Amino acid sequence: MSRSVTGTNRGQEMALLIWPSLILVAGYGYMVTFSPGQTGWYPGYALALLLGGFWGVHLVLRVTRHGGDEYFLPIAATLTSLGLIFLFRLDPGLAYRQIIWTVMGLLVLIVITAGFRDYQRLEQYPYFFLSLGLFFLIITVLLGTRIGGAKSWLTLGSFRMQPVEAVKVLMVMYLAGYLSDRRELLLQGAGRLSWGPLLAAVALAVFLLVLQRDLGSAMILLITFLAMLYLATGKLRFCMAGGALFSLGAVIAYMIFPYLRTRIAVWINPWADYNGAGYQVVQALITLGSGGIIGTGLGLGYSQVIPAVATDFIFATMGEEMGLMGSLGIILLYLLFALRGFCAALRAPEEQGVLLAGGLTVLCTFQALIIMAGVCKLLPLTGVTLPFVSYGGSSLIISYLLLALLLNVSAAGREAGL
């Protein structure tokens, strides 16, 4: 790609990065001015570190002449900045740690975009990614810590991590490599032998997630698999068959697992157990309702009464204090992210890039969809994080790793003139 085209892309990126920078500065100034009780943390230096991180990534992309999509970084930075403003309001200590996780995520992004730009080399080892993902899941089942109902955490002293966030990306990388290599076989009668390893790998990963009671991640992985299968084969009947098997498995799981029946009951009528299992959902609905059209205003909400508000229910806080209009703005940011992700997939120079970008885009945006829908009681609550927004080191670092891979695929498409 010529220097002029790349420079233009990065110039647009620079202009768009002004918005998350203004959000951070304005939000911090507002909270310090109007919520003096929250200022015991004094996060000015950390705020400067975060701004330096976003602009530092932009500088690296410009210096290395990276041709990745100019919208990805500003969208992610805007979502992260909004999440940090609300985290600072809810718990300044969590906000401080989230800034550290964000900087680490940005460092991962720099390493992937600068050192592993040729994603096709990574896709040559699909079974390595599968083995690593299954290893993480098995270790979590055997040694994991149960928090919030799901046994999806590994604890090492004071350090905790959620391996399933990495597993979802590893499975997408496996599927991209496997499906691109076996696409023709899968479409022919000889592909019957190729279906076995593929279905066994996905079924085993989903089964291990079910053992952890992480049904949200299991559903996300299945939907991502079906979407990638459609991208690879173009056969809707494969997805319909997979959807039917998923529905059958969901019915069986509903009959076997009492905790799943409880979640469905809470989804249908959370008021029936207001002080018990339905407490979070009821409080989230009250919180969203109190926000109205334009919101109560930053720092003027009461969503802190919701358990796990900084992780599973941060969208409720945003809906209360920014109202319906602000909530729609968050949704539009994810839709724009999806649009740019699918554009990167369409412009990818080969099959692996199409599947990798398409799978990662579905993974990120579908996860955002189901957690926002769960908070609004449109779907059963799943307990997954809101990408780039919710508190959590594992989720945030993996989100920026995902972003780096999308940047690399989009750069490859532009360098190929597509």
Tab-separated table of C-alpha atoms in Angstrom:
chain	number	residue	atom	x	y	z
A	1	MET	CA	0.000	0.000	0.000
A	2	SER	CA	1.248	3.455	-0.777
A	3	ARG	CA	2.300	5.842	1.939
A	4	SER	CA	-0.402	8.342	0.917
A	5	VAL	CA	-3.281	5.922	1.376
A	6	THR	CA	-1.975	4.630	4.699
A	7	GLY	CA	-1.338	8.142	5.933
A	8	THR	CA	-4.908	9.129	5.038
A	9	ASN	CA	-6.281	6.188	7.056
A	10	ARG	CA	-4.242	7.077	10.090
A	11	GLY	CA	-5.180	10.735	9.694
A	12	GLN	CA	-8.867	9.827	9.953
A	13	GLU	CA	-8.066	7.664	12.944
A	14	MET	CA	-6.302	10.579	14.631
A	15	ALA	CA	-9.323	12.830	14.137
A	16	LEU	CA	-11.696	10.180	15.514
A	17	LEU	CA	-9.524	9.564	18.585
A	18	ILE	CA	-10.301	13.093	19.722
A	19	TRP	CA	-13.775	11.941	20.787
A	20	PRO	CA	-12.771	9.265	23.352
A	21	SER	CA	-10.121	11.686	24.636
A	22	LEU	CA	-12.765	14.346	25.209
A	23	ILE	CA	-15.031	11.794	26.882
A	24	LEU	CA	-12.291	10.855	29.336
A	25	VAL	CA	-11.304	14.420	30.163
A	26	ALA	CA	-14.871	15.717	30.406
A	27	GLY	CA	-16.105	12.762	32.445
A	28	TYR	CA	-13.217	12.971	34.867
A	29	GLY	CA	-13.646	16.725	35.249
A	30	TYR	CA	-17.370	16.343	35.878
A	31	MET	CA	-16.916	13.661	38.520
A	32	VAL	CA	-14.202	15.585	40.345
A	33	THR	CA	-16.249	18.789	40.297
A	34	PHE	CA	-19.689	17.469	41.165
A	35	SER	CA	-18.882	14.299	43.117
A	36	PRO	CA	-16.139	15.337	45.550
A	37	GLY	CA	-16.813	12.282	47.670
A	38	GLN	CA	-15.406	10.124	44.857
A	39	THR	CA	-12.081	11.904	44.537
A	40	GLY	CA	-10.082	10.033	47.147
A	41	TRP	CA	-8.390	8.144	44.328
A	42	TYR	CA	-6.967	11.188	42.433
A	43	PRO	CA	-6.655	9.394	39.078
A	44	GLY	CA	-5.121	12.245	37.070
A	45	TYR	CA	-1.842	10.428	36.387
A	46	ALA	CA	-3.617	7.210	35.473
A	47	LEU	CA	-5.900	9.156	33.153
A	48	ALA	CA	-2.880	10.672	31.419
A	49	LEU	CA	-1.395	7.165	31.117
A	50	LEU	CA	-4.540	5.918	29.415
A	51	LEU	CA	-4.686	8.822	26.980
A	52	GLY	CA	-1.025	8.222	26.228
A	53	GLY	CA	-1.834	4.579	25.576
A	54	PHE	CA	-4.519	5.295	22.970
A	55	TRP	CA	-2.446	7.915	21.193
A	56	GLY	CA	0.664	5.757	21.515
A	57	VAL	CA	-1.051	2.914	19.643
A	58	HIS	CA	-2.089	5.367	16.950
A	59	LEU	CA	1.516	6.549	16.653
A	60	VAL	CA	2.814	2.975	16.354
A	61	LEU	CA	0.273	2.185	13.629
A	62	ARG	CA	1.284	5.335	11.784
A	63	VAL	CA	5.048	4.754	12.105
A	64	THR	CA	4.769	1.103	11.024
A	65	ARG	CA	2.530	2.145	8.089
A	66	HIS	CA	-0.175	-0.257	9.184
A	67	GLY	CA	-3.091	-0.247	6.770
A	68	GLY	CA	-5.705	-1.501	9.226
A	69	ASP	CA	-9.197	-0.054	9.355
A	70	GLU	CA	-9.120	3.452	10.814
A	71	TYR	CA	-12.415	3.039	12.685
A	72	PHE	CA	-11.543	0.072	14.891
A	73	LEU	CA	-9.281	1.809	17.421
A	74	PRO	CA	-11.521	4.886	17.925
A	75	ILE	CA	-14.613	2.711	18.438
A	76	ALA	CA	-12.842	0.523	21.000
A	77	ALA	CA	-11.331	3.568	22.714
A	78	THR	CA	-14.756	5.239	22.944
A	79	LEU	CA	-16.366	2.166	24.486
A	80	THR	CA	-13.492	1.730	26.944
A	81	SER	CA	-13.554	5.404	27.881
A	82	LEU	CA	-17.289	5.337	28.568
A	83	GLY	CA	-16.884	2.199	30.651
A	84	LEU	CA	-14.094	3.803	32.684
A	85	ILE	CA	-16.142	6.915	33.422
A	86	PHE	CA	-18.931	4.805	34.879
A	87	LEU	CA	-16.505	2.530	36.709
A	88	PHE	CA	-14.951	5.585	38.306
A	89	ARG	CA	-18.408	6.602	39.496
A	90	LEU	CA	-19.186	3.144	40.874
A	91	ASP	CA	-15.809	2.203	42.373
A	92	PRO	CA	-12.666	4.313	41.850
A	93	GLY	CA	-10.467	1.374	42.847
A	94	LEU	CA	-11.920	-0.787	40.077
A	95	ALA	CA	-11.485	2.067	37.615
A	96	TYR	CA	-7.804	2.335	38.505
A	97	ARG	CA	-7.267	-1.374	37.907
A	98	GLN	CA	-9.253	-1.175	34.686
A	99	ILE	CA	-6.854	1.498	33.395
A	100	ILE	CA	-3.947	-0.852	34.087
A	101	TRP	CA	-5.741	-3.666	32.233
A	102	THR	CA	-6.476	-1.321	29.338
A	103	VAL	CA	-2.810	-0.345	29.011
A	104	MET	CA	-1.870	-4.028	29.037
A	105	GLY	CA	-4.481	-4.700	26.357
A	106	LEU	CA	-3.057	-1.890	24.230
A	107	LEU	CA	0.433	-3.382	24.605
A	108	VAL	CA	-0.931	-6.720	23.376
A	109	LEU	CA	-2.486	-4.901	20.421
A	110	ILE	CA	0.870	-3.315	19.560
A	111	VAL	CA	2.672	-6.674	19.750
A	112	ILE	CA	0.136	-8.403	17.479
A	113	THR	CA	-0.104	-5.611	14.892
A	114	ALA	CA	3.641	-4.992	14.773
A	115	GLY	CA	5.025	-8.499	15.248
A	116	PHE	CA	2.350	-10.818	13.852
A	117	ARG	CA	0.866	-8.835	10.980
A	118	ASP	CA	0.937	-11.907	8.745
A	119	TYR	CA	-2.007	-13.685	10.382
A	120	GLN	CA	-1.843	-16.441	7.740
A	121	ARG	CA	1.256	-17.815	9.482
A	122	LEU	CA	-0.724	-18.160	12.684
A	123	GLU	CA	-3.538	-19.942	10.863
A	124	GLN	CA	-1.148	-22.716	9.804
A	125	TYR	CA	-1.474	-24.276	13.259
A	126	PRO	CA	-5.226	-24.743	13.896
A	127	TYR	CA	-4.747	-27.835	16.087
A	128	PHE	CA	-2.373	-25.942	18.343
A	129	PHE	CA	-5.081	-23.349	19.034
A	130	LEU	CA	-7.639	-26.110	19.591
A	131	SER	CA	-5.364	-27.976	21.993
A	132	LEU	CA	-4.554	-24.807	23.914
A	133	GLY	CA	-8.221	-23.878	24.194
A	134	LEU	CA	-9.287	-27.318	25.402
A	135	PHE	CA	-6.377	-27.353	27.867
A	136	PHE	CA	-7.589	-24.095	29.408
A	137	LEU	CA	-11.120	-25.449	29.667
A	138	ILE	CA	-10.048	-28.736	31.281
A	139	ILE	CA	-7.812	-26.959	33.789
A	140	THR	CA	-10.678	-24.642	34.673
A	141	VAL	CA	-13.067	-27.572	35.192
A	142	LEU	CA	-10.547	-29.338	37.443
A	143	LEU	CA	-9.021	-26.420	39.352
A	144	GLY	CA	-11.372	-23.505	38.737
A	145	THR	CA	-13.046	-21.322	41.330
A	146	ARG	CA	-16.798	-20.851	41.312
A	147	ILE	CA	-17.802	-17.170	41.341
A	148	GLY	CA	-21.317	-15.970	40.624
A	149	GLY	CA	-22.569	-19.476	39.858
A	150	ALA	CA	-20.046	-20.329	37.106
A	151	LYS	CA	-16.817	-22.237	37.719
A	152	SER	CA	-14.938	-20.197	35.138
A	153	TRP	CA	-12.097	-18.612	37.132
A	154	LEU	CA	-8.532	-19.691	37.879
A	155	THR	CA	-7.071	-18.262	41.079
A	156	LEU	CA	-3.334	-17.910	41.708
A	157	GLY	CA	-2.912	-16.180	45.052
A	158	SER	CA	-4.442	-12.741	44.717
A	159	PHE	CA	-4.496	-12.998	40.912
A	160	ARG	CA	-7.602	-14.237	39.118
A	161	MET	CA	-8.191	-14.843	35.440
A	162	GLN	CA	-11.047	-16.089	33.299
A	163	PRO	CA	-9.539	-18.437	30.673
A	164	VAL	CA	-12.786	-18.750	28.734
A	165	GLU	CA	-12.235	-15.275	27.257
A	166	ALA	CA	-9.061	-16.517	25.558
A	167	VAL	CA	-10.679	-19.852	24.695
A	168	LYS	CA	-13.343	-18.185	22.546
A	169	VAL	CA	-10.705	-16.444	20.410
A	170	LEU	CA	-8.586	-19.609	20.223
A	171	MET	CA	-11.607	-21.563	18.983
A	172	VAL	CA	-12.284	-18.954	16.294
A	173	MET	CA	-8.664	-19.226	15.145
A	174	TYR	CA	-8.955	-23.016	15.061
A	175	LEU	CA	-12.204	-22.895	13.102
A	176	ALA	CA	-10.797	-20.378	10.623
A	177	GLY	CA	-7.808	-22.601	9.891
A	178	TYR	CA	-9.745	-25.877	9.804
A	179	LEU	CA	-12.689	-24.655	7.722
A	180	SER	CA	-10.477	-22.913	5.168
A	181	ASP	CA	-8.395	-26.079	4.696
A	182	ARG	CA	-11.359	-28.487	4.532
A	183	ARG	CA	-13.934	-26.304	2.802
A	184	GLU	CA	-14.045	-28.278	-0.433
A	185	LEU	CA	-14.128	-31.598	1.382
A	186	LEU	CA	-16.980	-30.436	3.590
A	187	LEU	CA	-19.003	-29.518	0.523
A	188	GLN	CA	-18.421	-32.947	-1.095
A	189	GLY	CA	-19.347	-36.451	-0.132
A	190	ALA	CA	-15.736	-37.091	0.861
A	191	GLY	CA	-16.155	-34.457	3.560
A	192	ARG	CA	-17.915	-36.843	5.920
A	193	LEU	CA	-14.571	-37.770	7.430
A	194	SER	CA	-13.824	-34.061	7.926
A	195	TRP	CA	-17.050	-33.405	9.809
A	196	GLY	CA	-16.119	-35.761	12.639
A	197	PRO	CA	-13.106	-33.895	14.101
A	198	LEU	CA	-14.828	-30.539	13.628
A	199	LEU	CA	-18.053	-31.481	15.400
A	200	ALA	CA	-16.197	-33.401	18.105
A	201	ALA	CA	-13.978	-30.408	18.897
A	202	VAL	CA	-16.882	-27.966	19.145
A	203	ALA	CA	-19.044	-30.416	21.095
A	204	LEU	CA	-16.239	-31.070	23.591
A	205	ALA	CA	-15.617	-27.350	24.112
A	206	VAL	CA	-19.326	-26.692	24.658
A	207	PHE	CA	-19.592	-29.667	27.034
A	208	LEU	CA	-16.691	-28.370	29.135
A	209	LEU	CA	-18.316	-24.942	29.279
A	210	VAL	CA	-21.588	-26.516	30.406
A	211	LEU	CA	-19.698	-28.354	33.167
A	212	GLN	CA	-18.461	-24.937	34.298
A	213	ARG	CA	-22.060	-23.665	34.203
A	214	ASP	CA	-20.907	-20.972	31.806
A	215	LEU	CA	-23.924	-21.259	29.540
A	216	GLY	CA	-23.454	-17.773	28.086
A	217	SER	CA	-20.023	-18.602	26.696
A	218	ALA	CA	-21.299	-21.955	25.423
A	219	MET	CA	-24.070	-20.215	23.495
A	220	ILE	CA	-21.667	-17.592	22.110
A	221	LEU	CA	-19.277	-20.298	20.926
A	222	LEU	CA	-22.072	-22.248	19.222
A	223	ILE	CA	-23.484	-19.205	17.436
A	224	THR	CA	-19.996	-18.205	16.299
A	225	PHE	CA	-19.375	-21.726	15.004
A	226	LEU	CA	-22.625	-21.741	13.012
A	227	ALA	CA	-21.855	-18.304	11.564
A	228	MET	CA	-18.365	-19.385	10.496
A	229	LEU	CA	-19.753	-22.603	9.054
A	230	TYR	CA	-22.124	-20.587	6.900
A	231	LEU	CA	-19.300	-18.264	5.810
A	232	ALA	CA	-17.194	-21.272	4.817
A	233	THR	CA	-19.824	-23.335	3.011
A	234	GLY	CA	-22.616	-20.933	2.059
A	235	LYS	CA	-25.062	-23.711	2.957
A	236	LEU	CA	-27.913	-22.539	5.146
A	237	ARG	CA	-29.030	-26.113	5.787
A	238	PHE	CA	-25.882	-26.773	7.813
A	239	CYS	CA	-26.725	-23.870	10.086
A	240	MET	CA	-30.352	-24.990	10.361
A	241	ALA	CA	-29.217	-28.474	11.337
A	242	GLY	CA	-26.828	-26.991	13.889
A	243	GLY	CA	-29.600	-24.763	15.242
A	244	ALA	CA	-31.881	-27.763	15.616
A	245	LEU	CA	-29.193	-29.673	17.516
A	246	PHE	CA	-28.589	-26.612	19.690
A	247	SER	CA	-32.311	-26.397	20.498
A	248	LEU	CA	-32.392	-30.091	21.354
A	249	GLY	CA	-29.359	-29.717	23.589
A	250	ALA	CA	-30.916	-26.691	25.283
A	251	VAL	CA	-34.063	-28.683	26.096
A	252	ILE	CA	-32.010	-31.554	27.494
A	253	ALA	CA	-29.883	-29.155	29.547
A	254	TYR	CA	-33.055	-27.516	30.871
A	255	MET	CA	-34.285	-30.907	32.073
A	256	ILE	CA	-30.961	-31.922	33.638
A	257	PHE	CA	-29.615	-28.765	35.268
A	258	PRO	CA	-31.671	-27.087	38.011
A	259	TYR	CA	-29.706	-23.823	37.775
A	260	LEU	CA	-30.752	-23.476	34.130
A	261	ARG	CA	-34.400	-23.912	35.068
A	262	THR	CA	-33.927	-21.203	37.694
A	263	ARG	CA	-32.499	-18.791	35.130
A	264	ILE	CA	-35.371	-19.408	32.729
A	265	ALA	CA	-37.882	-18.891	35.536
A	266	VAL	CA	-36.188	-15.620	36.503
A	267	TRP	CA	-36.256	-14.506	32.886
A	268	ILE	CA	-39.973	-15.209	32.587
A	269	ASN	CA	-40.957	-13.609	35.904
A	270	PRO	CA	-38.144	-12.154	38.042
A	271	TRP	CA	-40.699	-10.549	40.388
A	272	ALA	CA	-41.728	-13.978	41.674
A	273	ASP	CA	-38.405	-14.193	43.562
A	274	TYR	CA	-37.659	-10.513	44.000
A	275	ASN	CA	-35.413	-10.917	47.063
A	276	GLY	CA	-33.653	-13.992	45.708
A	277	ALA	CA	-32.661	-15.119	42.222
A	278	GLY	CA	-34.594	-12.331	40.522
A	279	TYR	CA	-33.086	-9.468	42.508
A	280	GLN	CA	-30.463	-8.440	39.944
A	281	VAL	CA	-32.849	-8.464	37.002
A	282	VAL	CA	-35.555	-6.550	38.866
A	283	GLN	CA	-33.104	-3.895	40.026
A	284	ALA	CA	-31.713	-3.593	36.494
A	285	LEU	CA	-35.202	-3.031	35.094
A	286	ILE	CA	-35.945	-0.393	37.730
A	287	THR	CA	-32.606	1.259	36.994
A	288	LEU	CA	-33.213	1.364	33.245
A	289	GLY	CA	-36.748	2.633	33.727
A	290	SER	CA	-35.628	5.465	35.981
A	291	GLY	CA	-33.266	6.710	33.278
A	292	GLY	CA	-36.058	7.640	30.900
A	293	ILE	CA	-35.181	9.155	27.530
A	294	ILE	CA	-32.205	11.353	28.425
A	295	GLY	CA	-31.041	9.798	31.723
A	296	THR	CA	-30.615	11.016	35.266
A	297	GLY	CA	-27.181	12.517	34.561
A	298	LEU	CA	-23.679	11.298	35.283
A	299	GLY	CA	-23.231	10.410	38.940
A	300	LEU	CA	-26.929	10.790	39.756
A	301	GLY	CA	-28.018	7.169	39.479
A	302	TYR	CA	-28.437	4.428	42.074
A	303	SER	CA	-27.381	1.356	40.118
A	304	GLN	CA	-24.737	0.521	42.729
A	305	VAL	CA	-27.453	-1.465	44.553
A	306	ILE	CA	-27.181	-4.112	41.805
A	307	PRO	CA	-24.733	-6.924	42.628
A	308	ALA	CA	-21.920	-7.283	40.051
A	309	VAL	CA	-22.924	-3.972	38.500
A	310	ALA	CA	-19.370	-3.270	37.308
A	311	THR	CA	-19.205	-6.494	35.291
A	312	ASP	CA	-22.518	-8.053	34.237
A	313	PHE	CA	-24.752	-4.990	34.674
A	314	ILE	CA	-22.687	-1.957	33.708
A	315	PHE	CA	-25.065	-1.424	30.776
A	316	ALA	CA	-27.821	-0.792	33.341
A	317	THR	CA	-25.750	2.004	34.883
A	318	MET	CA	-25.166	3.538	31.465
A	319	GLY	CA	-28.848	3.271	30.625
A	320	GLU	CA	-29.879	4.930	33.870
A	321	GLU	CA	-27.514	7.888	33.681
A	322	MET	CA	-27.492	8.394	29.887
A	323	GLY	CA	-31.065	7.276	29.244
A	324	LEU	CA	-32.493	5.617	26.180
A	325	MET	CA	-30.573	7.929	23.863
A	326	GLY	CA	-27.240	7.046	25.440
A	327	SER	CA	-28.073	3.328	25.423
A	328	LEU	CA	-28.879	3.495	21.723
A	329	GLY	CA	-25.557	5.245	21.203
A	330	ILE	CA	-23.728	2.312	22.809
A	331	ILE	CA	-25.647	-0.125	20.624
A	332	LEU	CA	-24.803	1.905	17.520
A	333	LEU	CA	-21.104	1.763	18.393
A	334	TYR	CA	-21.262	-2.049	18.445
A	335	LEU	CA	-23.213	-2.068	15.179
A	336	LEU	CA	-20.544	0.154	13.608
A	337	PHE	CA	-17.890	-2.219	14.947
A	338	ALA	CA	-19.773	-5.120	13.327
A	339	LEU	CA	-20.036	-3.229	10.031
A	340	ARG	CA	-16.302	-2.539	9.913
A	341	GLY	CA	-15.539	-6.110	10.953
A	342	PHE	CA	-17.626	-7.591	8.146
A	343	CYS	CA	-16.113	-5.108	5.693
A	344	ALA	CA	-12.690	-6.394	6.733
A	345	ALA	CA	-13.912	-9.969	6.176
A	346	LEU	CA	-15.299	-9.170	2.711
A	347	ARG	CA	-12.041	-7.514	1.667
A	348	ALA	CA	-9.768	-10.237	3.031
A	349	PRO	CA	-7.499	-11.606	0.282
A	350	GLU	CA	-8.131	-15.287	1.068
A	351	GLU	CA	-10.493	-17.690	2.809
A	352	GLN	CA	-8.678	-17.708	6.147
A	353	GLY	CA	-8.976	-13.952	6.483
A	354	VAL	CA	-12.678	-14.032	5.648
A	355	LEU	CA	-13.368	-16.657	8.294
A	356	LEU	CA	-11.091	-15.123	10.926
A	357	ALA	CA	-12.490	-11.592	10.610
A	358	GLY	CA	-16.077	-12.816	10.286
A	359	GLY	CA	-15.773	-15.142	13.279
A	360	LEU	CA	-14.144	-12.540	15.514
A	361	THR	CA	-16.761	-9.956	14.553
A	362	VAL	CA	-19.628	-12.307	15.359
A	363	LEU	CA	-17.938	-13.321	18.608
A	364	CYS	CA	-17.565	-9.740	19.860
A	365	THR	CA	-20.866	-8.268	18.713
A	366	PHE	CA	-23.012	-11.272	19.628
A	367	GLN	CA	-21.522	-11.281	23.128
A	368	ALA	CA	-22.416	-7.597	23.444
A	369	LEU	CA	-25.918	-8.317	22.161
A	370	ILE	CA	-26.754	-11.097	24.567
A	371	ILE	CA	-25.495	-9.300	27.687
A	372	MET	CA	-27.355	-6.093	26.788
A	373	ALA	CA	-30.476	-8.109	25.976
A	374	GLY	CA	-30.089	-10.012	29.254
A	375	VAL	CA	-29.903	-6.796	31.271
A	376	CYS	CA	-33.094	-5.596	29.521
A	377	LYS	CA	-34.821	-8.992	30.071
A	378	LEU	CA	-35.127	-9.641	26.356
A	379	LEU	CA	-33.049	-12.813	26.816
A	380	PRO	CA	-32.150	-14.920	29.855
A	381	LEU	CA	-29.233	-13.433	31.740
A	382	THR	CA	-25.951	-15.092	30.756
A	383	GLY	CA	-23.355	-13.399	32.962
A	384	VAL	CA	-20.837	-12.591	30.207
A	385	THR	CA	-19.004	-9.275	30.034
A	386	LEU	CA	-19.734	-6.343	27.748
A	387	PRO	CA	-16.661	-6.186	25.439
A	388	PHE	CA	-14.368	-3.179	25.961
A	389	VAL	CA	-16.709	-1.800	28.663
A	390	SER	CA	-17.200	-4.154	31.624
A	391	TYR	CA	-14.628	-4.400	34.382
A	392	GLY	CA	-12.296	-7.369	33.991
A	393	GLY	CA	-8.703	-7.874	32.960
A	394	SER	CA	-9.175	-11.106	31.017
A	395	SER	CA	-12.058	-9.733	28.989
A	396	LEU	CA	-10.378	-6.416	28.242
A	397	ILE	CA	-7.010	-7.837	27.185
A	398	ILE	CA	-8.625	-10.448	24.936
A	399	SER	CA	-10.902	-7.785	23.434
A	400	TYR	CA	-7.855	-5.794	22.354
A	401	LEU	CA	-6.161	-8.943	21.055
A	402	LEU	CA	-9.289	-9.563	18.966
A	403	LEU	CA	-9.110	-5.970	17.764
A	404	ALA	CA	-5.480	-6.435	16.718
A	405	LEU	CA	-6.346	-9.485	14.616
A	406	LEU	CA	-9.144	-7.559	12.896
A	407	LEU	CA	-6.725	-4.717	12.159
A	408	ASN	CA	-4.303	-7.177	10.567
A	409	VAL	CA	-6.970	-8.761	8.375
A	410	SER	CA	-8.262	-5.382	7.216
A	411	ALA	CA	-4.691	-4.280	6.457
A	412	ALA	CA	-4.105	-7.387	4.330
A	413	GLY	CA	-7.234	-6.659	2.300
A	414	ARG	CA	-6.188	-3.086	1.609
A	415	GLU	CA	-2.639	-4.090	0.703
A	416	ALA	CA	-4.108	-6.525	-1.807
A	417	GLY	CA	-6.137	-3.685	-3.321
A	418	LEU	CA	-9.517	-5.129	-2.287
